[in-house]
Amino acid sequence: YRRSLSVMKDWAELSLRYYLAGNENRPLRMILPPRLKNIRHYGPPLGNLTELYRVTWDERYLEAARKWAWALVDMHPKNDDDWKNFGAVHFCWESMANYVRLTDDPDLKRVLASYADRSIQDVLRYGSVGDAAYGYQTTGDARFLDAGKARLLQLVSDTNTGSSPAQRGSSGRW
């Protein structure tokens, strides 16, 4: 545990110095290597900083996490055409949910609920039971529970029980 915490702190200190310090005039997404607007790059930093704040109560980590969360809010698709690049949002579910649980941030809560809503409508690729679970956890809306149950039953019925070890246990949809 101590080693893990030490590595997380080292990463956070680097993040505080390199990504966040002195770059207020540029959007956070423009200074992330490799300088892409890919949402998958936001989940781990937001999650790490949120968890570090939770275990250390160091306000610097919460402030940094807030900037990553605001960047996610800023990236949120504004119209239907913008949604096509958000298949990788599943990399951010847990981080967004943990941040919302910690801060009750209404803007990120709205964004997370919107992603969950799109996911249960099968608009996003890689929809999972987790998407529906985080949607329910964030909003309390029972339709997310119904969608999660339907997805879980579909996964169970699609599970390959054949003789091939390479395919056994998968849903066969790679």
JSON list of N, CA and C in Angstrom, two decimals, residues 120 122 128-129 132 143-158 173:
[
{"chain": "A", "resi": 120, "resn": "ILE", "atom": "N", "xyz": [-27.09, 3.69, -22.62]},
{"chain": "A", "resi": 120, "resn": "ILE", "atom": "CA", "xyz": [-28.18, 2.72, -22.56]},
{"chain": "A", "resi": 120, "resn": "ILE", "atom": "C", "xyz": [-29.06, 2.78, -23.81]},
{"chain": "A", "resi": 122, "resn": "ASP", "atom": "N", "xyz": [-27.64, 2.70, -26.59]},
{"chain": "A", "resi": 122, "resn": "ASP", "atom": "CA", "xyz": [-26.72, 2.06, -27.53]},
{"chain": "A", "resi": 122, "resn": "ASP", "atom": "C", "xyz": [-26.18, 3.02, -28.57]},
{"chain": "A", "resi": 128, "resn": "SER", "atom": "N", "xyz": [-21.78, -1.02, -21.50]},
{"chain": "A", "resi": 128, "resn": "SER", "atom": "CA", "xyz": [-21.60, -2.11, -20.55]},
{"chain": "A", "resi": 128, "resn": "SER", "atom": "C", "xyz": [-22.61, -2.00, -19.42]},
{"chain": "A", "resi": 129, "resn": "VAL", "atom": "N", "xyz": [-22.62, -3.02, -18.59]},
{"chain": "A", "resi": 129, "resn": "VAL", "atom": "CA", "xyz": [-23.46, -3.00, -17.40]},
{"chain": "A", "resi": 129, "resn": "VAL", "atom": "C", "xyz": [-23.01, -1.85, -16.50]},
{"chain": "A", "resi": 132, "resn": "ALA", "atom": "N", "xyz": [-24.66, 1.60, -17.10]},
{"chain": "A", "resi": 132, "resn": "ALA", "atom": "CA", "xyz": [-25.99, 1.71, -16.50]},
{"chain": "A", "resi": 132, "resn": "ALA", "atom": "C", "xyz": [-25.89, 1.85, -14.99]},
{"chain": "A", "resi": 143, "resn": "ARG", "atom": "N", "xyz": [-34.60, 3.52, -14.69]},
{"chain": "A", "resi": 143, "resn": "ARG", "atom": "CA", "xyz": [-34.43, 3.02, -16.06]},
{"chain": "A", "resi": 143, "resn": "ARG", "atom": "C", "xyz": [-33.01, 2.54, -16.30]},
{"chain": "A", "resi": 144, "resn": "PHE", "atom": "N", "xyz": [-32.04, 3.11, -15.56]},
{"chain": "A", "resi": 144, "resn": "PHE", "atom": "CA", "xyz": [-30.67, 2.62, -15.68]},
{"chain": "A", "resi": 144, "resn": "PHE", "atom": "C", "xyz": [-30.53, 1.21, -15.10]},
{"chain": "A", "resi": 145, "resn": "LEU", "atom": "N", "xyz": [-31.26, 0.92, -14.03]},
{"chain": "A", "resi": 145, "resn": "LEU", "atom": "CA", "xyz": [-31.25, -0.43, -13.47]},
{"chain": "A", "resi": 145, "resn": "LEU", "atom": "C", "xyz": [-31.84, -1.42, -14.48]},
{"chain": "A", "resi": 146, "resn": "ASP", "atom": "N", "xyz": [-32.94, -1.04, -15.11]},
{"chain": "A", "resi": 146, "resn": "ASP", "atom": "CA", "xyz": [-33.57, -1.91, -16.10]},
{"chain": "A", "resi": 146, "resn": "ASP", "atom": "C", "xyz": [-32.62, -2.17, -17.26]},
{"chain": "A", "resi": 147, "resn": "ALA", "atom": "N", "xyz": [-31.94, -1.13, -17.72]},
{"chain": "A", "resi": 147, "resn": "ALA", "atom": "CA", "xyz": [-31.00, -1.29, -18.84]},
{"chain": "A", "resi": 147, "resn": "ALA", "atom": "C", "xyz": [-29.83, -2.17, -18.43]},
{"chain": "A", "resi": 148, "resn": "GLY", "atom": "N", "xyz": [-29.31, -1.98, -17.21]},
{"chain": "A", "resi": 148, "resn": "GLY", "atom": "CA", "xyz": [-28.21, -2.82, -16.73]},
{"chain": "A", "resi": 148, "resn": "GLY", "atom": "C", "xyz": [-28.60, -4.27, -16.63]},
{"chain": "A", "resi": 149, "resn": "LYS", "atom": "N", "xyz": [-29.78, -4.53, -16.13]},
{"chain": "A", "resi": 149, "resn": "LYS", "atom": "CA", "xyz": [-30.27, -5.91, -16.02]},
{"chain": "A", "resi": 149, "resn": "LYS", "atom": "C", "xyz": [-30.40, -6.54, -17.41]},
{"chain": "A", "resi": 150, "resn": "ALA", "atom": "N", "xyz": [-30.97, -5.81, -18.36]},
{"chain": "A", "resi": 150, "resn": "ALA", "atom": "CA", "xyz": [-31.11, -6.32, -19.72]},
{"chain": "A", "resi": 150, "resn": "ALA", "atom": "C", "xyz": [-29.75, -6.61, -20.34]},
{"chain": "A", "resi": 151, "resn": "ARG", "atom": "N", "xyz": [-28.78, -5.72, -20.11]},
{"chain": "A", "resi": 151, "resn": "ARG", "atom": "CA", "xyz": [-27.43, -5.96, -20.65]},
{"chain": "A", "resi": 151, "resn": "ARG", "atom": "C", "xyz": [-26.80, -7.19, -20.03]},
{"chain": "A", "resi": 152, "resn": "LEU", "atom": "N", "xyz": [-26.94, -7.33, -18.72]},
{"chain": "A", "resi": 152, "resn": "LEU", "atom": "CA", "xyz": [-26.36, -8.47, -18.02]},
{"chain": "A", "resi": 152, "resn": "LEU", "atom": "C", "xyz": [-26.97, -9.77, -18.52]},
{"chain": "A", "resi": 153, "resn": "LEU", "atom": "N", "xyz": [-28.28, -9.82, -18.67]},
{"chain": "A", "resi": 153, "resn": "LEU", "atom": "CA", "xyz": [-28.93, -11.03, -19.19]},
{"chain": "A", "resi": 153, "resn": "LEU", "atom": "C", "xyz": [-28.49, -11.33, -20.62]},
{"chain": "A", "resi": 154, "resn": "GLN", "atom": "N", "xyz": [-28.29, -10.28, -21.43]},
{"chain": "A", "resi": 154, "resn": "GLN", "atom": "CA", "xyz": [-27.81, -10.48, -22.79]},
{"chain": "A", "resi": 154, "resn": "GLN", "atom": "C", "xyz": [-26.38, -11.05, -22.78]},
{"chain": "A", "resi": 155, "resn": "LEU", "atom": "N", "xyz": [-25.53, -10.51, -21.91]},
{"chain": "A", "resi": 155, "resn": "LEU", "atom": "CA", "xyz": [-24.15, -11.03, -21.81]},
{"chain": "A", "resi": 155, "resn": "LEU", "atom": "C", "xyz": [-24.14, -12.49, -21.40]},
{"chain": "A", "resi": 156, "resn": "VAL", "atom": "N", "xyz": [-24.97, -12.86, -20.46]},
{"chain": "A", "resi": 156, "resn": "VAL", "atom": "CA", "xyz": [-25.03, -14.25, -20.01]},
{"chain": "A", "resi": 156, "resn": "VAL", "atom": "C", "xyz": [-25.50, -15.15, -21.14]},
{"chain": "A", "resi": 157, "resn": "SER", "atom": "N", "xyz": [-26.53, -14.73, -21.86]},
{"chain": "A", "resi": 157, "resn": "SER", "atom": "CA", "xyz": [-27.05, -15.58, -22.94]},
{"chain": "A", "resi": 157, "resn": "SER", "atom": "C", "xyz": [-26.08, -15.65, -24.12]},
{"chain": "A", "resi": 158, "resn": "ASP", "atom": "N", "xyz": [-25.27, -14.63, -24.32]},
{"chain": "A", "resi": 158, "resn": "ASP", "atom": "CA", "xyz": [-24.30, -14.62, -25.42]},
{"chain": "A", "resi": 158, "resn": "ASP", "atom": "C", "xyz": [-22.98, -15.30, -25.09]},
{"chain": "A", "resi": 173, "resn": "ARG", "atom": "N", "xyz": [-18.29, -11.25, -29.50]},
{"chain": "A", "resi": 173, "resn": "ARG", "atom": "CA", "xyz": [-18.42, -10.00, -30.26]},
{"chain": "A", "resi": 173, "resn": "ARG", "atom": "C", "xyz": [-17.16, -9.17, -30.07]}
]
